[in-house]
């Protein structure tokens, strides 16, 4: 018997291994195996088996690492599709998607030989240095550690030479990091219970407890009684109880209660209509894609939860995806109060490796049928999946930018199609592509047009910051209206959220007199200001100019660069209102475990008057005390070098506006901007998604951007600046020649230096391939990779890119 095994290397093809005698009955798709691979031993995944092979000299599997598979054949179909579409090898796709339960690495171990010569004649300085390092470590070191300590890339050549001269010993060692299974002790009364045996008072109380509850964990007894293990041991010796051990799953634990919990919600007519449509799709056992478009506070979450309950009643399973930033304690506690904890599994980056592994195994066995998580939860091996919900489907965090650059929203649609399931994409601000699909791709449109309980959406005021004064080129951080509104809110005993739109961290130039933004003539995106050479550069097509001292629109000379941080906003607001309780919530202030929940609890209890934050405060929260929302600058996301800049701006302004006015008091939103007439800002003020969509779709059609085209981004990087400059010239010629040979409507944009031009010591450029269909773009990208094999050059493929930085 032979098996096909994929390993985590840049190869699309599986490798064939023989199954040793006695192991045949344990072989299954989805199990991990330890296999020889060249001079190493590596972990691989079984993806198929065959009774025979034409390959000669097939090596044996060394060890079967899993007692149970991590996935089955149905799951493998989905993983293969993901691997093919995102042009990422299957072995690396599985490594990126699956939990790290067992990890095996092979290390070359180096130690000094007992038979070594005493002199070092004939050795190079580098080889003598290696002997010197090893003399300080009698037990030896790994070759990787020696490579790091010596800084030599060809350290293996030195080691082989030293081995041949009997200076060192080389040994292949295996390091196995195995998540240990957790066990729990179970206690039960002997049946029939020996009534003639005299019990102590404490033993009698334990007997009564066991009679009431039946078999229980030892931990449950410890919560009720002191010194339980010793007492149970004595009772077991007397024959009063039986003890047994079984596996116990680690869980993320109970989420702290934050906010109001209402378990007796009556759906309004719009919610009921949407719910009925979703359930109809679930019962049909056909692929049923839906968009649930509902304004903020319209009760979308309640519709999701009702649909998940109905799915469970019908014997099916559900996956509920939310952006990582929206996996709030409020949401998790609401779900845990709704479903039995034994059927819930939670998967996100905040839970430990062991817990994630246990949750995955519960899902794979079919024990957990309600799976909640961030983007990676789409890969969970859910059995009989009937419903997939993607909340805040427009959120860019569903797209992973590195390694396996997948989009969980798009994969949710693919998985639902493969499994004939219902997929619900929900948002107050749907992606342009998603809303386009309701008009052209058969997605069902479900709408919630008003807030629950008849609450009004907050009034939105737009402040033109050009009129706010300030000396010279400086504009104030807070407008007079926002300052007054904060003071009024404090006087009323209510709470304020101050949102700093830091999406798009780069600096852009604008005119203080007319608000003109410097944009690329070719790509209709803003150009990035490079301070080192005072230039404006487009990071799509590489068009660049010197930053002009005069505005080309009005002739004014007050040209300003713009950007600020949350710490500065926090400092200024504290200075303005010294008596206010001000907190900041961003990635820095929430880096410590529990700090995020601590801030939210304080806000819920009314212990915070003003909360300053980034995107963390824009969604997933429902705090009735918040009546004022201030957007410090709406312009940052409007001017990122991205054709979706207007879409992202509209979405984030609408989302943050929806945080206000959720209690009994009406809400108010104040948006500060240098572009008050921009259509994205105006439509956000009106909560008018349809008008925004009509404006935006026309621009996309004229410029040939998605959804009227498909894109593949090639990110090129190297550690040597001169090397990458030379290589991108070759790449430019190669890509355009291959595009011409391919025919069809394919455009090659760039190559251009990436906005983040250097990351972790690697210089970065990118090249955008744009065409009518993804198949031709995949073929072109594959041909470019096959013909551009340059030493030291790394090319990463990003299909359907979202982040162009």
XYZ file of N, CA and C in Angstrom, residues 197-376:
540
model
N -21.273 -0.250 55.340
C -19.999 0.411 55.659
C -20.278 1.768 56.290
N -19.620 2.015 57.426
C -19.812 3.285 58.139
C -19.063 4.408 57.431
N -19.727 5.550 57.253
C -19.142 6.697 56.562
C -18.839 7.813 57.537
N -17.779 8.537 57.252
C -17.536 9.776 57.995
C -18.550 10.809 57.532
N -18.638 11.915 58.253
C -19.593 12.965 57.876
C -19.304 13.492 56.470
N -18.024 13.702 56.178
C -17.642 14.233 54.871
C -17.939 13.222 53.764
N -17.651 11.946 54.016
C -17.946 10.909 53.031
C -19.454 10.826 52.758
N -20.247 11.023 53.822
C -21.704 11.013 53.653
C -22.167 12.149 52.763
N -21.575 13.330 52.961
C -21.948 14.474 52.119
C -21.570 14.224 50.653
N -20.403 13.601 50.418
C -19.982 13.295 49.045
C -20.922 12.259 48.426
N -21.317 11.236 49.242
C -22.281 10.247 48.735
C -23.581 10.927 48.308
N -24.088 11.829 49.154
C -25.336 12.528 48.821
C -25.181 13.346 47.528
N -24.037 13.992 47.380
C -23.777 14.807 46.174
C -23.783 13.919 44.926
N -23.130 12.750 45.005
C -23.066 11.842 43.860
C -24.432 11.233 43.548
N -25.230 11.005 44.575
C -26.580 10.486 44.333
C -27.424 11.495 43.564
N -27.230 12.780 43.890
C -28.001 13.829 43.211
C -27.532 14.065 41.769
N -26.210 13.996 41.540
C -25.654 14.414 40.245
C -25.158 13.270 39.375
N -25.093 12.060 39.907
C -24.574 10.945 39.123
C -23.074 11.068 38.953
N -22.542 10.558 37.849
C -21.095 10.607 37.599
C -20.652 12.055 37.403
N -19.586 12.444 38.110
C -19.110 13.831 38.025
C -17.592 13.848 37.906
N -17.076 14.990 37.474
C -15.629 15.190 37.441
C -15.104 15.413 38.850
N -13.859 15.029 39.072
C -13.216 15.301 40.360
C -13.191 16.809 40.628
N -13.039 17.608 39.555
C -12.994 19.067 39.728
C -14.302 19.609 40.282
N -15.438 18.972 39.915
C -16.729 19.417 40.444
C -16.822 19.171 41.947
N -16.277 18.049 42.394
C -16.269 17.763 43.832
C -15.355 18.725 44.582
N -14.243 19.091 43.931
C -13.296 20.009 44.586
C -13.911 21.378 44.812
N -14.836 21.761 43.950
C -15.498 23.053 44.128
C -16.438 23.041 45.326
N -16.914 21.828 45.723
C -17.880 21.710 46.817
C -17.242 21.343 48.158
N -16.127 20.591 48.111
C -15.544 20.048 49.348
C -14.034 20.300 49.380
N -13.465 20.304 50.595
C -12.033 20.479 50.769
C -11.334 19.115 50.801
N -10.075 19.094 50.384
C -9.229 17.896 50.432
C -9.927 16.674 49.828
N -10.503 16.862 48.653
C -11.296 15.801 48.021
C -10.464 14.595 47.579
N -9.290 14.771 46.914
C -8.562 13.594 46.409
C -8.291 12.535 47.478
N -7.866 12.968 48.669
C -7.556 12.005 49.737
C -8.818 11.271 50.185
N -9.929 12.003 50.293
C -11.188 11.381 50.722
C -11.672 10.368 49.685
N -11.597 10.740 48.399
C -12.030 9.833 47.330
C -11.165 8.573 47.309
N -9.854 8.735 47.568
C -8.953 7.580 47.590
C -9.363 6.588 48.688
N -9.733 7.125 49.872
C -10.159 6.253 50.967
C -11.498 5.583 50.646
N -12.426 6.339 50.009
C -13.727 5.770 49.641
C -13.572 4.683 48.578
N -12.591 4.879 47.687
C -12.366 3.879 46.647
C -11.825 2.594 47.260
N -10.936 2.725 48.261
C -10.397 1.545 48.942
C -11.499 0.756 49.647
N -12.504 1.489 50.174
C -13.636 0.834 50.859
C -14.655 0.256 49.883
N -14.459 0.527 48.586
C -15.404 0.029 47.594
C -16.660 0.869 47.475
N -16.589 2.132 47.928
C -17.762 3.013 47.907
C -17.931 3.735 46.564
N -16.830 3.987 45.880
C -16.894 4.703 44.598
C -15.983 4.024 43.580
N -16.279 4.296 42.297
C -15.415 3.886 41.190
C -14.823 5.153 40.577
N -13.564 5.064 40.198
C -12.943 6.196 39.488
C -12.509 5.739 38.102
N -12.570 6.659 37.144
C -12.120 6.376 35.770
C -11.515 7.654 35.198
N -10.769 7.510 34.154
C -10.126 8.647 33.497
C -10.583 8.710 32.051
N -10.903 9.884 31.590
C -11.281 10.059 30.186
C -10.682 11.362 29.671
N -10.641 11.472 28.340
C -10.084 12.677 27.743
C -11.008 13.866 27.978
N -10.411 15.014 28.249
C -11.180 16.253 28.423
C -10.682 17.281 27.418
N -11.618 18.005 26.841
C -11.250 19.038 25.873
C -11.016 20.364 26.589
N -9.939 21.047 26.163
C -9.731 22.421 26.632
C -10.667 23.345 25.873
N -11.186 24.350 26.558
C -12.104 25.286 25.904
C -11.636 26.715 26.145
N -12.082 27.648 25.293
C -11.700 29.055 25.487
C -12.224 29.648 26.779
N -13.180 28.958 27.424
C -13.721 29.458 28.689
C -14.923 30.355 28.478
N -15.596 30.642 29.569
C -16.783 31.483 29.530
C -16.390 32.938 29.333
N -17.065 33.609 28.417
C -16.773 35.012 28.143
C -17.404 35.893 29.213
N -16.689 36.914 29.693
C -17.278 37.813 30.693
C -18.507 38.523 30.148
N -19.498 38.702 31.009
C -20.748 39.338 30.604
C -20.559 40.852 30.475
N -20.829 41.371 29.283
C -20.759 42.815 29.050
C -22.007 43.231 28.283
N -22.681 44.261 28.751
C -23.836 44.781 28.033
C -25.131 44.073 28.390
N -26.197 44.552 27.782
C -27.537 44.048 28.065
C -27.801 42.770 27.277
N -28.416 41.766 27.945
C -28.779 40.514 27.283
C -30.302 40.406 27.264
N -30.865 40.337 26.063
C -32.315 40.210 25.914
C -32.617 38.923 25.171
N -33.136 37.939 25.890
C -33.409 36.632 25.277
C -34.851 36.497 24.813
N -35.643 37.551 24.944
C -37.064 37.473 24.548
C -37.361 38.513 23.469
N -36.583 38.461 22.396
C -36.742 39.430 21.307
C -37.802 38.927 20.329
N -38.705 39.808 19.983
C -39.719 39.492 18.965
C -39.274 40.145 17.661
N -39.146 39.356 16.609
C -38.701 39.877 15.320
C -39.747 40.835 14.752
N -39.283 41.941 14.170
C -40.220 42.809 13.459
C -40.483 42.226 12.066
N -41.337 42.873 11.306
C -41.762 42.309 10.020
C -40.592 42.096 9.058
N -39.674 43.075 8.994
C -38.527 42.936 8.077
C -37.609 41.803 8.521
N -37.356 41.712 9.822
C -36.523 40.621 10.329
C -37.166 39.265 10.060
N -38.481 39.184 10.286
C -39.199 37.919 10.073
C -39.137 37.511 8.602
N -39.295 38.457 7.712
C -39.237 38.158 6.275
C -37.847 37.659 5.871
N -36.797 38.321 6.391
C -35.428 37.893 6.082
C -35.165 36.501 6.650
N -35.593 36.273 7.896
C -35.410 34.969 8.542
C -36.095 33.857 7.736
N -37.308 34.085 7.307
C -38.055 33.073 6.546
C -37.354 32.738 5.231
N -36.805 33.752 4.573
C -36.095 33.519 3.305
C -34.847 32.670 3.534
N -34.120 32.967 4.606
C -32.900 32.213 4.903
C -33.245 30.759 5.234
N -34.255 30.550 6.068
C -34.652 29.188 6.443
C -35.146 28.412 5.226
N -35.834 29.093 4.320
C -36.290 28.447 3.091
C -35.095 27.907 2.305
N -34.016 28.683 2.247
C -32.809 28.226 1.563
C -32.174 27.041 2.261
N -32.138 27.079 3.605
C -31.550 25.974 4.372
C -32.324 24.682 4.114
N -33.644 24.768 4.127
C -34.490 23.581 3.935
C -34.432 23.045 2.509
N -34.083 23.898 1.562
C -34.057 23.468 0.153
C -32.884 22.542 -0.162
N -31.843 22.537 0.695
C -30.626 21.753 0.447
C -29.994 22.122 -0.896
N -30.127 23.388 -1.263
C -29.489 23.908 -2.476
C -28.613 25.104 -2.111
N -27.646 25.378 -2.965
C -26.804 26.551 -2.778
C -27.678 27.792 -2.831
N -27.687 28.556 -1.727
C -28.557 29.733 -1.626
C -27.754 30.911 -1.077
N -27.225 31.765 -1.959
C -26.477 32.936 -1.491
C -27.394 34.124 -1.233
N -27.218 34.799 -0.083
C -28.049 35.948 0.287
C -27.174 37.093 0.772
N -27.632 38.305 0.518
C -27.066 39.491 1.150
C -28.112 40.054 2.099
N -27.776 40.133 3.397
C -28.649 40.776 4.380
C -28.130 42.197 4.566
N -28.771 43.143 3.903
C -28.363 44.548 3.958
C -29.243 45.256 4.982
N -28.671 45.573 6.135
C -29.450 46.225 7.189
C -28.686 47.371 7.803
N -29.364 48.462 8.063
C -28.702 49.618 8.677
C -28.149 49.223 10.038
N -27.197 50.009 10.563
C -26.637 49.706 11.877
C -27.746 49.725 12.927
N -27.755 48.706 13.796
C -28.774 48.627 14.847
C -30.103 48.078 14.370
N -30.139 47.449 13.191
C -31.407 46.944 12.652
C -31.713 45.523 13.089
N -30.809 44.885 13.846
C -31.095 43.537 14.356
C -30.624 42.417 13.455
N -29.552 42.618 12.718
C -29.028 41.553 11.847
C -28.551 40.357 12.675
N -27.875 40.635 13.807
C -27.342 39.545 14.624
C -28.448 38.622 15.111
N -29.592 39.184 15.476
C -30.709 38.353 15.936
C -31.202 37.438 14.816
N -31.213 37.936 13.590
C -31.619 37.109 12.446
C -30.619 35.964 12.257
N -29.319 36.271 12.362
C -28.299 35.217 12.234
C -28.527 34.124 13.274
N -28.709 34.544 14.551
C -28.820 33.577 15.635
C -30.073 32.718 15.483
N -31.183 33.325 15.064
C -32.408 32.541 14.833
C -32.178 31.513 13.715
N -31.476 31.928 12.657
C -31.203 31.017 11.539
C -30.290 29.882 11.977
N -29.322 30.178 12.857
C -28.430 29.137 13.377
C -29.203 28.156 14.259
N -30.133 28.671 15.071
C -30.968 27.796 15.893
C -31.799 26.864 15.015
N -32.352 27.409 13.964
C -33.177 26.594 13.060
C -32.320 25.544 12.357
N -31.106 25.908 11.987
C -30.187 24.958 11.362
C -29.916 23.785 12.291
N -29.668 24.076 13.575
C -29.411 23.025 14.560
C -30.637 22.119 14.723
N -31.842 22.704 14.734
C -33.068 21.912 14.856
C -33.236 20.950 13.683
N -32.759 21.367 12.513
C -32.872 20.547 11.302
C -31.743 19.525 11.189
N -30.875 19.480 12.223
C -29.799 18.493 12.235
C -28.538 18.922 11.516
N -28.467 20.192 11.132
C -27.299 20.678 10.414
C -26.347 21.445 11.309
N -25.269 21.927 10.701
C -24.266 22.713 11.415
C -24.133 24.077 10.766
N -23.593 25.033 11.525
C -23.467 26.404 11.035
C -22.082 26.946 11.356
N -21.573 27.778 10.455
C -20.330 28.527 10.668
C -20.698 30.001 10.706
N -20.245 30.694 11.739
C -20.544 32.118 11.910
C -19.219 32.870 11.916
N -18.902 33.553 10.819
C -17.662 34.306 10.703
C -17.895 35.770 11.041
N -16.980 36.322 11.810
C -16.988 37.760 12.093
C -15.549 38.252 11.988
N -15.329 39.523 11.654
C -13.954 40.038 11.668
C -13.366 39.904 13.059
N -12.059 39.679 13.139
C -11.391 39.511 14.442
C -11.730 40.660 15.388
N -11.801 41.864 14.840
C -12.069 43.055 15.647
C -13.489 43.054 16.203
N -14.399 42.284 15.564
C -15.801 42.242 16.012
C -16.096 41.063 16.931
N -15.084 40.209 17.186
C -15.285 39.094 18.116
C -15.237 39.632 19.543
N -16.199 40.433 19.879
C -16.209 41.134 21.156
C -16.804 40.244 22.252
N -16.472 40.535 23.510
C -17.104 39.808 24.607
C -18.630 39.894 24.556
N -19.158 41.037 24.093
C -20.611 41.177 23.978
C -21.199 40.102 23.076
N -20.590 39.928 21.887
C -21.108 38.967 20.918
C -20.950 37.546 21.434
N -19.767 37.207 21.956
C -19.522 35.838 22.404
C -20.426 35.453 23.571
N -20.628 36.375 24.511
C -21.498 36.048 25.646
C -22.948 35.886 25.181
N -23.333 36.651 24.175
C -24.692 36.524 23.634
C -24.893 35.156 22.991
N -23.888 34.662 22.285
C -23.980 33.343 21.651
C -23.959 32.243 22.696
N -23.068 32.380 23.704
C -22.965 31.351 24.734
C -24.223 31.272 25.592
N -24.948 32.377 25.717
C -26.219 32.360 26.452
C -27.345 31.763 25.616
N -27.108 31.617 24.307
C -28.150 31.171 23.373
C -28.073 29.665 23.095
N -26.848 29.117 23.089
C -26.659 27.717 22.714
C -25.976 26.951 23.842
N -26.221 25.646 23.873
C -25.536 24.771 24.826
C -24.046 24.836 24.540
N -23.241 25.030 25.592
C -21.798 25.209 25.394
C -21.140 23.980 24.780
N -21.772 22.799 24.900
C -21.165 21.585 24.346
C -21.223 21.541 22.823
N -22.085 22.352 22.203
C -22.184 22.332 20.734
C -21.489 23.531 20.103
N -20.926 24.420 20.922
C -20.244 25.615 20.412
C -18.747 25.378 20.363
N -18.121 25.818 19.274
C -16.658 25.866 19.194
C -16.261 27.266 18.757
N -15.205 27.777 19.353
C -14.743 29.134 19.055
C -13.302 29.063 18.539
N -13.057 29.697 17.391
C -11.732 29.686 16.776
C -11.315 31.109 16.420
N -10.270 31.591 17.066
C -9.719 32.900 16.709
C -8.290 32.990 17.236
N -7.589 34.060 16.908
C -6.169 34.159 17.223
C -5.892 34.318 18.712
N -6.914 34.657 19.502
C -6.700 34.906 20.922
C -6.662 33.657 21.776
N -7.024 32.489 21.223
C -7.011 31.267 22.022
C -5.707 30.510 21.777
N -5.286 29.749 22.773
C -4.004 29.056 22.711
C -3.990 27.899 21.734
N -2.780 27.444 21.426
C -2.592 26.365 20.461
C -3.284 25.072 20.892
N -3.152 24.715 22.166
C -3.763 23.479 22.659
C -5.277 23.545 22.604
N -5.831 24.693 23.002
C -7.282 24.871 22.979
C -7.806 24.832 21.551
N -7.101 25.476 20.635
C -7.527 25.480 19.233
C -7.523 24.062 18.657
N -6.508 23.280 19.028
C -6.407 21.898 18.563
C -7.590 21.074 19.074
N -7.938 21.258 20.349
C -9.074 20.524 20.913
C -10.390 20.950 20.280
N -10.575 22.253 20.059
C -11.793 22.740 19.421
C -11.926 22.146 18.017
N -10.806 22.092 17.302
C -10.799 21.539 15.941
C -11.235 20.070 15.952
N -10.710 19.309 16.908
C -11.056 17.888 16.978
C -12.522 17.690 17.335
N -13.086 18.530 18.202
C -14.519 18.453 18.521
C -15.362 18.722 17.275
N -14.913 19.692 16.466
C -15.631 20.017 15.231
C -15.557 18.842 14.264
N -14.343 18.280 14.113
C -14.138 17.195 13.154
C -14.970 15.961 13.514
N -15.147 15.720 14.815
C -15.941 14.573 15.254
C -17.444 14.815 15.168
N -17.851 16.053 14.862
C -19.268 16.372 14.787
C -19.889 16.722 16.120
N -19.055 16.862 17.177
C -19.587 17.198 18.499
C -19.949 18.677 18.585
N -19.165 19.533 17.954
C -19.461 20.974 17.921
C -20.101 21.298 16.574
N -21.306 21.823 16.622
C -22.049 22.074 15.370
C -22.329 23.554 15.139
N -21.956 24.402 16.098
C -22.049 25.856 15.934
C -20.627 26.398 16.084
N -20.030 26.824 14.978
C -18.636 27.261 14.980
C -18.593 28.766 14.769
N -18.004 29.469 15.723
C -17.870 30.927 15.644
C -16.395 31.258 15.571
N -16.039 32.163 14.666
C -14.631 32.507 14.608
C -14.311 33.582 13.604
N -13.035 33.955 13.582
C -12.524 34.903 12.609
C -12.263 34.158 11.299
N -11.523 34.783 10.386
C -11.453 34.274 9.009
C -10.996 32.822 8.899
N -10.042 32.385 9.733
C -9.514 31.024 9.586
C -10.540 29.947 9.922
